Amino acid sequence: MFKLDELGSEIAQISIPAALALAADPVASLVDTAFIGRIGAVELAAVGVSIAVFNQLSKVAIYPLLSVTTSFVAEESASCKVSQNEKSNQEEEEEDLENKAGDGEVRQTREVERAFVSSGKSKEDGKVADTKMTKNKKAKMKYIPSVSSSMIVGLFLGILQTILLIFSAKYILNLMGVKSNSPMMAPAYKYLRLRAIGAPAILLSLAIQGVFRGFKDTKTPLYATVTGDLVNIILDAVFILGLRWGVSGAAISHVISQYLISLLLLLKLAKMVQFVPSSIHDLEFSRFLKCGFLLLARVIAVTFCVTLSASLAARHGPIPMAAFQICLQLWLSTSLLADGLAVAGQTILATAFAKGENDISVAASSRVLQLSTVLGLGLTLILGVFMEFGMAVFTKDPEVIKLVKISIPFVAGTQIINSMAFVFDGINFGASDYIYSAYSMETVAIVSVTCLFLLDHTLGFIGIWSALVIYITLRALAGIWRMGAACGPWSFLRHFDR
């Protein structure tokens, strides 16, 4: 599993930058929170509610957009390369035949030159025109429909989110418990409306990140994200501490950084592919939207399980809720590392399936699953020690710490299952198995929600975590069963001989 052969190097080159890029935003958010905390407790609480609203709305669109774009671009890019190779081989054969017949390439160039001379133009004009035609052909060959489709969908969803938040900010904040007479309403309302302006940039940049992932390039999104986050931190210091703009300064700095990330990615992408379609018919929205809606249903199912567990924990009082929040953040934050492997698996498998390379599909799946097991084991040890001795970082309340320590077997002990579940998601998306991914997750959600209500009623805090363990275990088993039963895109495994 640690062998740095061609496949191992490819997994490392994709997964490590992807994991770092995923970790960059949470780190920047922590710094952002520290700056806002210097304004006051009310402002910090208000911004916290606004960020929760913004992230929840964004998450519904981000996950399907990013996953579908990555798979489709990888497939179409691989198919494009195959067709280009076939065309190149054909052209070489034709060129050889023409050369044997009397240097056909020179004859073709001379015909172009003579045509331009006869029309009153020079031979040099003919050569330039011939060169331009060749360049135009190459440019057309680099057009990938999913690139344009994902960018248009991302931009549209971003504009839609901006309109929704600007005109419904007060209503949404009321639903979140921030009433009109609350001191949090004014700063929360101001921050949310300003932050909404950056929604088109966020969703457009994530669509482009999906494109780069499809090209197996996770370094470019990493560089762009880190640059944008650094600018965000610098502007926070200028706007909040220097100019005293308060929560408005925090929102404006974030918006500027997101548009900068989009611009950097867009400029880089413009050098690689032609993303402006020659005709609207070149766009393939139907397949893109169909798979996107399937993943949307899946995201809603996942979000509902986690949100319901938090709601049930809150009913037990502030101490159980505080302990649950700490444990949940630790439980979910480790998924960032597993997501790096999931991105690598998704990209490599999407390319392999498009080329019909079943041996690569099997090898890549095995390798990322092995690595996820090792990753999960390492996270179990790290989290187990940290939760036992390091809780003073989050709280000094002995009752909260006591509940956190009780949760160690559930949070730290399930890291191998967590890692496998997230990596299996990437594998299924790489195989474009979206229908199964959606329906299996909805089934898992129904069972998990039932367990949440039953176990919460009988076991309380421990029952909630027991139900979450059932949820993540069923999620991993759904991936194992699909591949193990050789169903759907994995049916070739029935006759596969390494």
Short mmCIF file of C-alpha atoms in Angstrom, two decimals:
data_model
loop_
_atom_site.label_atom_id
_atom_site.label_comp_id
_atom_site.label_asym_id
_atom_site.label_seq_id
_atom_site.Cartn_x
_atom_site.Cartn_y
_atom_site.Cartn_z
CA MET A 1 0.00 0.00 0.00
CA PHE A 2 2.96 2.35 0.55
CA LYS A 3 4.73 1.38 -2.67
CA LEU A 4 5.63 4.50 -4.64
CA ASP A 5 5.09 2.96 -8.05
CA GLU A 6 3.22 4.84 -10.77
CA LEU A 7 -0.15 4.29 -9.10
CA GLY A 8 1.13 5.09 -5.61
CA SER A 9 2.75 8.31 -6.79
CA GLU A 10 -0.44 9.33 -8.58
CA ILE A 11 -2.54 8.74 -5.45
CA ALA A 12 -0.09 10.78 -3.33
CA GLN A 13 0.08 13.63 -5.86
CA ILE A 14 -3.72 13.92 -5.90
CA SER A 15 -4.68 13.14 -2.29
CA ILE A 16 -2.10 15.19 -0.33
CA PRO A 17 -2.77 18.59 -2.02
CA ALA A 18 -6.52 17.85 -1.94
CA ALA A 19 -6.43 17.19 1.82
CA LEU A 20 -4.35 20.33 2.42
CA ALA A 21 -6.76 22.43 0.34
CA LEU A 22 -9.70 21.06 2.32
CA ALA A 23 -7.92 21.87 5.59
CA ALA A 24 -7.00 25.43 4.51
CA ASP A 25 -10.53 26.83 4.82
CA PRO A 26 -11.19 25.57 8.39
CA VAL A 27 -7.84 27.01 9.51
CA ALA A 28 -8.68 30.36 7.89
CA SER A 29 -12.11 30.25 9.55
CA LEU A 30 -10.49 29.79 12.96
CA VAL A 31 -8.31 32.86 12.38
CA ASP A 32 -11.38 34.71 11.09
CA THR A 33 -13.24 33.78 14.28
CA ALA A 34 -10.34 35.04 16.41
CA PHE A 35 -10.50 38.48 14.73
CA ILE A 36 -14.29 38.69 15.11
CA GLY A 37 -13.98 37.65 18.75
CA ARG A 38 -12.00 40.83 19.40
CA ILE A 39 -15.06 42.90 18.42
CA GLY A 40 -17.33 41.44 21.13
CA ALA A 41 -19.26 38.37 22.28
CA VAL A 42 -22.54 39.50 20.69
CA GLU A 43 -20.89 40.01 17.30
CA LEU A 44 -19.14 36.64 17.55
CA ALA A 45 -22.41 34.86 18.30
CA ALA A 46 -24.21 36.76 15.51
CA VAL A 47 -21.56 35.91 12.94
CA GLY A 48 -21.61 32.28 14.13
CA VAL A 49 -25.33 32.00 13.36
CA SER A 50 -24.90 33.71 9.97
CA ILE A 51 -22.03 31.41 8.99
CA ALA A 52 -24.10 28.37 9.98
CA VAL A 53 -26.94 29.55 7.71
CA PHE A 54 -24.61 30.37 4.82
CA ASN A 55 -22.69 27.09 5.06
CA GLN A 56 -25.84 24.99 5.30
CA LEU A 57 -27.31 26.53 2.15
CA SER A 58 -23.98 26.27 0.32
CA LYS A 59 -23.40 22.65 1.32
CA VAL A 60 -26.59 21.55 -0.43
CA ALA A 61 -25.18 22.77 -3.74
CA ILE A 62 -21.43 22.31 -3.20
CA TYR A 63 -21.26 18.55 -2.71
CA PRO A 64 -23.23 17.51 -5.83
CA LEU A 65 -21.56 20.18 -7.97
CA LEU A 66 -18.02 19.25 -6.93
CA SER A 67 -18.49 15.47 -7.12
CA VAL A 68 -20.31 15.38 -10.46
CA THR A 69 -17.87 17.82 -12.06
CA THR A 70 -14.83 15.80 -10.94
CA SER A 71 -16.15 12.53 -12.35
CA PHE A 72 -17.51 13.90 -15.62
CA VAL A 73 -14.42 15.95 -16.44
CA ALA A 74 -12.16 12.96 -15.67
CA GLU A 75 -14.26 10.74 -17.95
CA GLU A 76 -14.48 13.23 -20.81
CA SER A 77 -10.81 14.18 -20.52
CA ALA A 78 -9.81 10.50 -20.70
CA SER A 79 -12.14 9.90 -23.67
CA CYS A 80 -10.73 13.00 -25.38
CA LYS A 81 -7.17 11.71 -24.92
CA VAL A 82 -8.11 8.31 -26.31
CA SER A 83 -9.74 9.87 -29.38
CA GLN A 84 -6.78 12.21 -29.84
CA ASN A 85 -4.36 9.30 -29.68
CA GLU A 86 -6.42 7.36 -32.21
CA LYS A 87 -6.62 10.41 -34.47
CA SER A 88 -2.90 11.04 -34.08
CA ASN A 89 -2.11 7.45 -35.03
CA GLN A 90 -4.42 7.70 -38.02
CA GLU A 91 -2.81 10.96 -39.13
CA GLU A 92 0.65 9.40 -38.83
CA GLU A 93 -0.42 6.48 -40.99
CA GLU A 94 -1.92 8.84 -43.57
CA GLU A 95 1.20 10.99 -43.50
CA ASP A 96 3.40 7.95 -44.12
CA LEU A 97 1.27 6.98 -47.10
CA GLU A 98 1.42 10.51 -48.49
CA ASN A 99 5.19 10.70 -48.02
CA LYS A 100 5.60 7.44 -49.87
CA ALA A 101 3.48 8.83 -52.68
CA GLY A 102 5.67 11.88 -52.97
CA ASP A 103 5.90 14.04 -49.86
CA GLY A 104 2.18 14.77 -49.44
CA GLU A 105 2.62 17.18 -46.52
CA VAL A 106 4.75 19.57 -48.61
CA ARG A 107 2.26 19.27 -51.44
CA GLN A 108 -0.63 20.19 -49.09
CA THR A 109 1.21 23.27 -47.79
CA ARG A 110 2.02 24.39 -51.32
CA GLU A 111 -1.64 24.02 -52.31
CA VAL A 112 -2.64 26.32 -49.46
CA GLU A 113 0.05 28.81 -50.52
CA ARG A 114 -1.04 28.68 -54.19
CA ALA A 115 -4.65 29.24 -53.19
CA PHE A 116 -3.72 32.39 -51.31
CA VAL A 117 -1.44 33.62 -54.12
CA SER A 118 -4.22 33.17 -56.67
CA SER A 119 -6.49 35.28 -54.47
CA GLY A 120 -3.90 38.07 -54.40
CA LYS A 121 -2.26 37.20 -51.08
CA SER A 122 1.33 36.19 -50.33
CA LYS A 123 2.72 32.78 -49.49
CA GLU A 124 3.41 34.01 -45.99
CA ASP A 125 -0.29 34.71 -45.55
CA GLY A 126 -0.96 31.15 -46.64
CA LYS A 127 1.47 29.78 -44.05
CA VAL A 128 -0.10 31.92 -41.31
CA ALA A 129 -3.57 30.75 -42.31
CA ASP A 130 -2.42 27.14 -42.32
CA THR A 131 -0.94 27.60 -38.84
CA LYS A 132 -4.13 29.26 -37.60
CA MET A 133 -6.25 26.41 -38.92
CA THR A 134 -4.05 23.92 -37.10
CA LYS A 135 -4.29 25.90 -33.86
CA ASN A 136 -8.05 26.20 -34.19
CA LYS A 137 -8.34 22.46 -34.68
CA LYS A 138 -6.28 21.85 -31.57
CA ALA A 139 -8.37 24.35 -29.60
CA LYS A 140 -11.59 22.63 -30.66
CA MET A 141 -10.19 19.26 -29.62
CA LYS A 142 -9.64 20.61 -26.09
CA TYR A 143 -13.28 21.58 -25.54
CA ILE A 144 -14.83 19.50 -22.73
CA PRO A 145 -18.62 19.95 -22.29
CA SER A 146 -18.67 19.28 -18.52
CA VAL A 147 -16.28 22.18 -17.90
CA SER A 148 -18.71 24.70 -19.36
CA SER A 149 -21.77 23.00 -17.87
CA SER A 150 -20.36 22.92 -14.33
CA MET A 151 -19.27 26.55 -14.44
CA ILE A 152 -22.69 27.72 -15.68
CA VAL A 153 -24.52 25.63 -13.08
CA GLY A 154 -22.21 26.83 -10.30
CA LEU A 155 -22.61 30.48 -11.27
CA PHE A 156 -26.39 30.13 -11.54
CA LEU A 157 -26.69 28.45 -8.12
CA GLY A 158 -24.44 31.11 -6.60
CA ILE A 159 -26.57 33.96 -7.95
CA LEU A 160 -29.70 32.15 -6.74
CA GLN A 161 -28.20 31.80 -3.25
CA THR A 162 -27.26 35.50 -3.21
CA ILE A 163 -30.80 36.58 -4.10
CA LEU A 164 -32.31 34.21 -1.53
CA LEU A 165 -30.09 35.39 1.32
CA ILE A 166 -30.31 39.10 0.56
CA PHE A 167 -34.13 39.16 0.45
CA SER A 168 -34.82 36.49 3.11
CA ALA A 169 -32.03 37.15 5.62
CA LYS A 170 -34.29 38.33 8.47
CA TYR A 171 -36.79 35.52 7.98
CA ILE A 172 -34.04 32.86 7.95
CA LEU A 173 -32.39 34.36 11.04
CA ASN A 174 -35.77 34.30 12.82
CA LEU A 175 -36.05 30.60 12.01
CA MET A 176 -32.60 30.14 13.55
CA GLY A 177 -33.81 31.69 16.81
CA VAL A 178 -32.47 35.25 16.30
CA LYS A 179 -35.53 37.39 16.97
CA SER A 180 -36.03 40.99 15.81
CA ASN A 181 -35.45 42.42 19.31
CA SER A 182 -32.27 40.37 19.85
CA PRO A 183 -28.97 42.29 20.02
CA MET A 184 -27.60 39.72 17.58
CA MET A 185 -30.07 40.58 14.82
CA ALA A 186 -28.38 43.76 13.51
CA PRO A 187 -24.83 42.36 13.16
CA ALA A 188 -26.10 38.96 11.94
CA TYR A 189 -28.33 40.58 9.32
CA LYS A 190 -25.53 42.87 8.13
CA TYR A 191 -22.95 40.07 7.94
CA LEU A 192 -25.24 37.58 6.18
CA ARG A 193 -26.32 40.02 3.45
CA LEU A 194 -22.74 41.09 2.72
CA ARG A 195 -21.46 37.52 2.82
CA ALA A 196 -24.19 36.53 0.33
CA ILE A 197 -22.50 38.65 -2.34
CA GLY A 198 -19.65 36.12 -2.39
CA ALA A 199 -21.89 33.09 -3.07
CA PRO A 200 -21.43 33.16 -6.91
CA ALA A 201 -17.65 33.26 -6.47
CA ILE A 202 -17.67 30.36 -3.99
CA LEU A 203 -19.77 28.04 -6.16
CA LEU A 204 -17.96 29.03 -9.36
CA SER A 205 -14.57 28.39 -7.75
CA LEU A 206 -15.73 25.01 -6.45
CA ALA A 207 -16.97 24.06 -9.91
CA ILE A 208 -13.54 24.96 -11.33
CA GLN A 209 -11.86 23.02 -8.51
CA GLY A 210 -13.90 20.02 -9.62
CA VAL A 211 -12.58 20.56 -13.14
CA PHE A 212 -8.97 20.57 -11.93
CA ARG A 213 -9.63 17.47 -9.84
CA GLY A 214 -10.95 15.80 -12.97
CA PHE A 215 -7.63 16.66 -14.63
CA LYS A 216 -5.86 15.06 -11.62
CA ASP A 217 -4.51 18.49 -10.67
CA THR A 218 -5.12 19.25 -6.99
CA LYS A 219 -2.09 21.52 -6.61
CA THR A 220 -3.61 24.45 -8.51
CA PRO A 221 -6.74 24.58 -6.27
CA LEU A 222 -4.44 24.33 -3.24
CA TYR A 223 -2.32 27.31 -4.35
CA ALA A 224 -5.39 29.39 -5.19
CA THR A 225 -7.16 28.53 -1.92
CA VAL A 226 -4.13 29.26 0.25
CA THR A 227 -3.54 32.58 -1.58
CA GLY A 228 -7.17 33.60 -1.09
CA ASP A 229 -7.19 32.59 2.58
CA LEU A 230 -3.99 34.55 3.26
CA VAL A 231 -5.53 37.62 1.63
CA ASN A 232 -8.64 37.07 3.77
CA ILE A 233 -6.56 37.04 6.96
CA ILE A 234 -4.62 40.17 5.95
CA LEU A 235 -7.81 42.04 5.03
CA ASP A 236 -9.39 40.96 8.34
CA ALA A 237 -6.59 42.73 10.18
CA VAL A 238 -6.94 45.84 7.98
CA PHE A 239 -10.74 46.10 7.94
CA ILE A 240 -11.54 44.92 11.49
CA LEU A 241 -8.61 46.19 13.54
CA GLY A 242 -7.38 49.05 11.34
CA LEU A 243 -10.48 50.60 9.79
CA ARG A 244 -12.87 49.44 12.56
CA TRP A 245 -15.48 48.17 10.12
CA GLY A 246 -16.60 45.42 12.53
CA VAL A 247 -18.59 42.49 11.15
CA SER A 248 -18.91 44.30 7.81
CA GLY A 249 -15.14 44.23 7.46
CA ALA A 250 -15.08 40.48 8.19
CA ALA A 251 -17.72 39.82 5.53
CA ILE A 252 -16.10 42.08 2.91
CA SER A 253 -12.66 40.52 3.40
CA HIS A 254 -14.14 37.05 2.92
CA VAL A 255 -16.01 38.08 -0.23
CA ILE A 256 -12.88 39.64 -1.76
CA SER A 257 -10.82 36.52 -1.03
CA GLN A 258 -13.43 34.26 -2.68
CA TYR A 259 -13.52 36.34 -5.87
CA LEU A 260 -9.72 36.31 -5.92
CA ILE A 261 -9.70 32.50 -5.70
CA SER A 262 -12.21 32.29 -8.57
CA LEU A 263 -10.16 34.68 -10.70
CA LEU A 264 -6.90 32.78 -10.13
CA LEU A 265 -8.53 29.46 -11.01
CA LEU A 266 -10.30 30.92 -14.04
CA LEU A 267 -7.09 32.44 -15.45
CA LYS A 268 -5.28 29.13 -15.05
CA LEU A 269 -8.12 27.15 -16.60
CA ALA A 270 -8.28 29.50 -19.61
CA LYS A 271 -4.74 28.42 -20.52
CA MET A 272 -5.67 24.73 -20.45
CA VAL A 273 -9.04 24.29 -22.15
CA GLN A 274 -11.59 26.11 -24.23
CA PHE A 275 -14.53 26.50 -21.86
CA VAL A 276 -16.67 28.83 -24.01
CA PRO A 277 -18.97 26.63 -26.12
CA SER A 278 -19.38 27.42 -29.80
CA SER A 279 -23.08 26.61 -29.49
CA ILE A 280 -25.56 26.06 -26.68
CA HIS A 281 -26.11 22.58 -28.08
CA ASP A 282 -22.55 21.70 -27.02
CA LEU A 283 -23.60 21.88 -23.39
CA GLU A 284 -24.77 18.62 -21.82
CA PHE A 285 -26.98 19.76 -18.97
CA SER A 286 -29.36 16.79 -18.81
CA ARG A 287 -26.89 14.19 -17.54
CA PHE A 288 -25.17 16.76 -15.33
CA LEU A 289 -28.41 17.85 -13.66
CA LYS A 290 -29.76 14.30 -13.33
CA CYS A 291 -26.71 13.09 -11.40
CA GLY A 292 -26.60 16.36 -9.46
CA PHE A 293 -30.16 15.89 -8.21
CA LEU A 294 -29.35 12.31 -7.17
CA LEU A 295 -26.42 13.55 -5.10
CA LEU A 296 -28.58 16.37 -3.75
CA ALA A 297 -30.96 13.78 -2.31
CA ARG A 298 -27.96 12.01 -0.81
CA VAL A 299 -26.62 15.20 0.80
CA ILE A 300 -30.01 15.97 2.33
CA ALA A 301 -30.13 12.47 3.83
CA VAL A 302 -26.63 12.82 5.32
CA THR A 303 -27.30 16.34 6.64
CA PHE A 304 -30.60 15.30 8.17
CA CYS A 305 -29.00 12.49 10.21
CA VAL A 306 -26.29 14.73 11.65
CA THR A 307 -28.64 17.68 12.26
CA LEU A 308 -31.19 15.46 14.00
CA SER A 309 -28.53 14.01 16.30
CA ALA A 310 -27.49 17.54 17.33
CA SER A 311 -31.12 18.49 17.92
CA LEU A 312 -31.68 15.46 20.16
CA ALA A 313 -28.49 16.19 22.09
CA ALA A 314 -29.63 19.79 22.71
CA ARG A 315 -32.79 18.51 24.40
CA HIS A 316 -30.68 16.87 27.11
CA GLY A 317 -29.36 20.23 28.30
CA PRO A 318 -26.31 22.49 27.84
CA ILE A 319 -23.70 20.10 29.27
CA PRO A 320 -24.57 17.10 27.04
CA MET A 321 -24.91 19.47 24.08
CA ALA A 322 -21.49 21.03 24.73
CA ALA A 323 -19.88 17.58 24.98
CA PHE A 324 -21.72 16.41 21.85
CA GLN A 325 -20.61 19.47 19.86
CA ILE A 326 -16.94 18.92 20.75
CA CYS A 327 -17.13 15.22 19.89
CA LEU A 328 -19.03 15.84 16.65
CA GLN A 329 -16.49 18.38 15.39
CA LEU A 330 -13.63 16.00 16.16
CA TRP A 331 -15.53 13.14 14.53
CA LEU A 332 -16.24 15.08 11.34
CA SER A 333 -13.01 17.08 11.03
CA THR A 334 -10.95 13.92 10.54
CA SER A 335 -12.96 13.25 7.38
CA LEU A 336 -10.92 15.97 5.64
CA LEU A 337 -7.94 13.61 5.46
CA ALA A 338 -10.07 10.71 4.22
CA ASP A 339 -11.62 13.05 1.63
CA GLY A 340 -8.16 13.51 0.11
CA LEU A 341 -7.99 9.75 -0.57
CA ALA A 342 -11.59 9.82 -1.78
CA VAL A 343 -10.72 12.51 -4.36
CA ALA A 344 -7.75 10.46 -5.57
CA GLY A 345 -9.87 7.32 -5.87
CA GLN A 346 -12.69 9.14 -7.65
CA THR A 347 -10.43 10.81 -10.22
CA ILE A 348 -8.32 7.75 -11.04
CA LEU A 349 -11.36 5.45 -11.26
CA ALA A 350 -13.35 7.86 -13.45
CA THR A 351 -10.42 7.95 -15.89
CA ALA A 352 -9.93 4.16 -15.75
CA PHE A 353 -13.64 3.41 -16.33
CA ALA A 354 -13.72 5.82 -19.27
CA LYS A 355 -10.75 4.01 -20.85
CA GLY A 356 -12.06 0.55 -19.96
CA GLU A 357 -8.96 -0.20 -17.85
CA ASN A 358 -10.49 -2.65 -15.37
CA ASP A 359 -7.13 -3.63 -13.90
CA ILE A 360 -6.43 0.01 -12.97
CA SER A 361 -9.91 0.29 -11.41
CA VAL A 362 -9.30 -2.72 -9.19
CA ALA A 363 -5.76 -1.72 -8.24
CA ALA A 364 -6.69 1.90 -7.42
CA SER A 365 -9.71 0.85 -5.34
CA SER A 366 -7.64 -1.66 -3.37
CA ARG A 367 -4.85 0.82 -2.76
CA VAL A 368 -7.00 3.71 -1.48
CA LEU A 369 -9.02 1.37 0.74
CA GLN A 370 -5.83 -0.04 2.25
CA LEU A 371 -4.54 3.47 2.86
CA SER A 372 -7.87 4.48 4.42
CA THR A 373 -7.57 1.60 6.88
CA VAL A 374 -4.08 2.72 7.94
CA LEU A 375 -5.26 6.35 8.12
CA GLY A 376 -8.22 5.33 10.31
CA LEU A 377 -5.98 3.36 12.66
CA GLY A 378 -3.63 6.34 13.05
CA LEU A 379 -6.54 8.71 13.70
CA THR A 380 -7.93 6.31 16.32
CA LEU A 381 -4.69 6.47 18.29
CA ILE A 382 -4.30 10.26 17.95
CA LEU A 383 -7.92 11.07 18.84
CA GLY A 384 -7.98 8.57 21.69
CA VAL A 385 -4.98 10.20 23.37
CA PHE A 386 -6.19 13.75 22.63
CA MET A 387 -9.70 13.14 23.98
CA GLU A 388 -8.27 11.60 27.13
CA PHE A 389 -5.72 14.31 27.94
CA GLY A 390 -6.32 17.37 25.73
CA MET A 391 -9.90 18.48 26.37
CA ALA A 392 -8.75 21.56 28.28
CA VAL A 393 -8.27 23.16 24.85
CA PHE A 394 -12.07 23.24 24.43
CA THR A 395 -13.48 23.37 27.95
CA LYS A 396 -12.60 23.29 31.62
CA ASP A 397 -16.02 22.08 32.76
CA PRO A 398 -15.47 18.68 34.50
CA GLU A 399 -18.96 17.42 33.60
CA VAL A 400 -18.43 18.15 29.92
CA ILE A 401 -14.97 16.52 29.97
CA LYS A 402 -16.47 13.46 31.67
CA LEU A 403 -19.03 13.01 28.86
CA VAL A 404 -16.35 13.56 26.22
CA LYS A 405 -14.23 10.78 27.72
CA ILE A 406 -17.24 8.46 27.75
CA SER A 407 -17.55 9.14 24.01
CA ILE A 408 -13.98 8.04 23.17
CA PRO A 409 -14.98 4.53 21.94
CA PHE A 410 -17.60 6.07 19.63
CA VAL A 411 -15.53 8.98 18.28
CA ALA A 412 -11.98 7.57 18.21
CA GLY A 413 -12.90 3.91 17.89
CA THR A 414 -14.83 4.36 14.64
CA GLN A 415 -12.16 6.20 12.64
CA ILE A 416 -11.34 3.19 10.45
CA ILE A 417 -15.04 2.85 9.57
CA ASN A 418 -15.28 6.61 8.95
CA SER A 419 -12.29 6.61 6.61
CA MET A 420 -13.59 3.62 4.65
CA ALA A 421 -17.06 5.17 4.34
CA PHE A 422 -15.72 8.41 2.86
CA VAL A 423 -13.32 6.60 0.52
CA PHE A 424 -16.10 4.30 -0.70
CA ASP A 425 -18.08 7.45 -1.56
CA GLY A 426 -15.21 8.56 -3.79
CA ILE A 427 -14.97 5.09 -5.37
CA ASN A 428 -18.69 5.00 -6.17
CA PHE A 429 -18.61 8.51 -7.62
CA GLY A 430 -15.58 7.55 -9.72
CA ALA A 431 -17.61 4.67 -11.12
CA SER A 432 -20.51 7.14 -11.77
CA ASP A 433 -22.72 4.96 -9.56
CA TYR A 434 -24.89 7.89 -8.51
CA ILE A 435 -28.25 6.11 -8.47
CA TYR A 436 -27.01 3.49 -6.03
CA SER A 437 -25.21 6.13 -3.93
CA ALA A 438 -28.42 8.15 -3.58
CA TYR A 439 -30.83 5.30 -2.84
CA SER A 440 -28.47 3.45 -0.51
CA MET A 441 -27.86 6.64 1.51
CA GLU A 442 -31.59 7.29 1.80
CA THR A 443 -32.08 3.74 3.10
CA VAL A 444 -29.23 4.21 5.57
CA ALA A 445 -30.79 7.50 6.70
CA ILE A 446 -34.20 5.90 7.35
CA VAL A 447 -32.65 3.15 9.49
CA SER A 448 -30.35 5.62 11.27
CA VAL A 449 -33.13 8.09 12.08
CA THR A 450 -35.21 5.27 13.55
CA CYS A 451 -32.25 4.17 15.68
CA LEU A 452 -31.64 7.77 16.80
CA PHE A 453 -35.15 8.13 18.19
CA LEU A 454 -35.19 4.69 19.84
CA LEU A 455 -31.71 4.80 21.38
CA ASP A 456 -32.01 8.43 22.45
CA HIS A 457 -35.19 7.54 24.33
CA THR A 458 -33.62 4.52 26.05
CA LEU A 459 -29.92 5.41 26.48
CA GLY A 460 -29.81 9.21 26.22
CA PHE A 461 -26.43 10.71 25.29
CA ILE A 462 -24.81 7.30 24.78
CA GLY A 463 -27.78 6.26 22.66
CA ILE A 464 -27.27 9.16 20.26
CA TRP A 465 -23.64 8.17 19.70
CA SER A 466 -24.59 4.50 19.36
CA ALA A 467 -27.03 5.48 16.60
CA LEU A 468 -24.34 7.56 14.84
CA VAL A 469 -22.02 4.53 14.91
CA ILE A 470 -24.79 2.48 13.30
CA TYR A 471 -25.21 5.23 10.69
CA ILE A 472 -21.52 5.38 9.66
CA THR A 473 -21.22 1.56 9.74
CA LEU A 474 -24.21 1.11 7.43
CA ARG A 475 -22.77 3.80 5.16
CA ALA A 476 -19.47 1.88 4.88
CA LEU A 477 -21.27 -1.47 4.44
CA ALA A 478 -23.28 -0.02 1.54
CA GLY A 479 -20.01 0.63 -0.32
CA ILE A 480 -18.56 -2.76 0.60
CA TRP A 481 -21.67 -4.63 -0.56
CA ARG A 482 -21.83 -2.90 -3.95
CA MET A 483 -18.28 -3.86 -4.84
CA GLY A 484 -18.29 -7.20 -3.03
CA ALA A 485 -21.46 -8.34 -4.81
CA ALA A 486 -20.01 -7.27 -8.17
CA CYS A 487 -23.13 -5.26 -9.04
CA GLY A 488 -23.66 -2.22 -11.25
CA PRO A 489 -20.39 -0.84 -12.67
CA TRP A 490 -18.51 -3.55 -10.74
CA SER A 491 -20.17 -6.45 -12.59
CA PHE A 492 -16.91 -7.03 -14.49
CA LEU A 493 -15.42 -8.39 -11.25
CA ARG A 494 -17.36 -11.63 -11.74
CA HIS A 495 -15.09 -12.51 -14.65
CA PHE A 496 -12.07 -10.47 -13.67
CA ASP A 497 -8.71 -12.25 -13.68
CA ARG A 498 -5.77 -10.23 -12.45
#
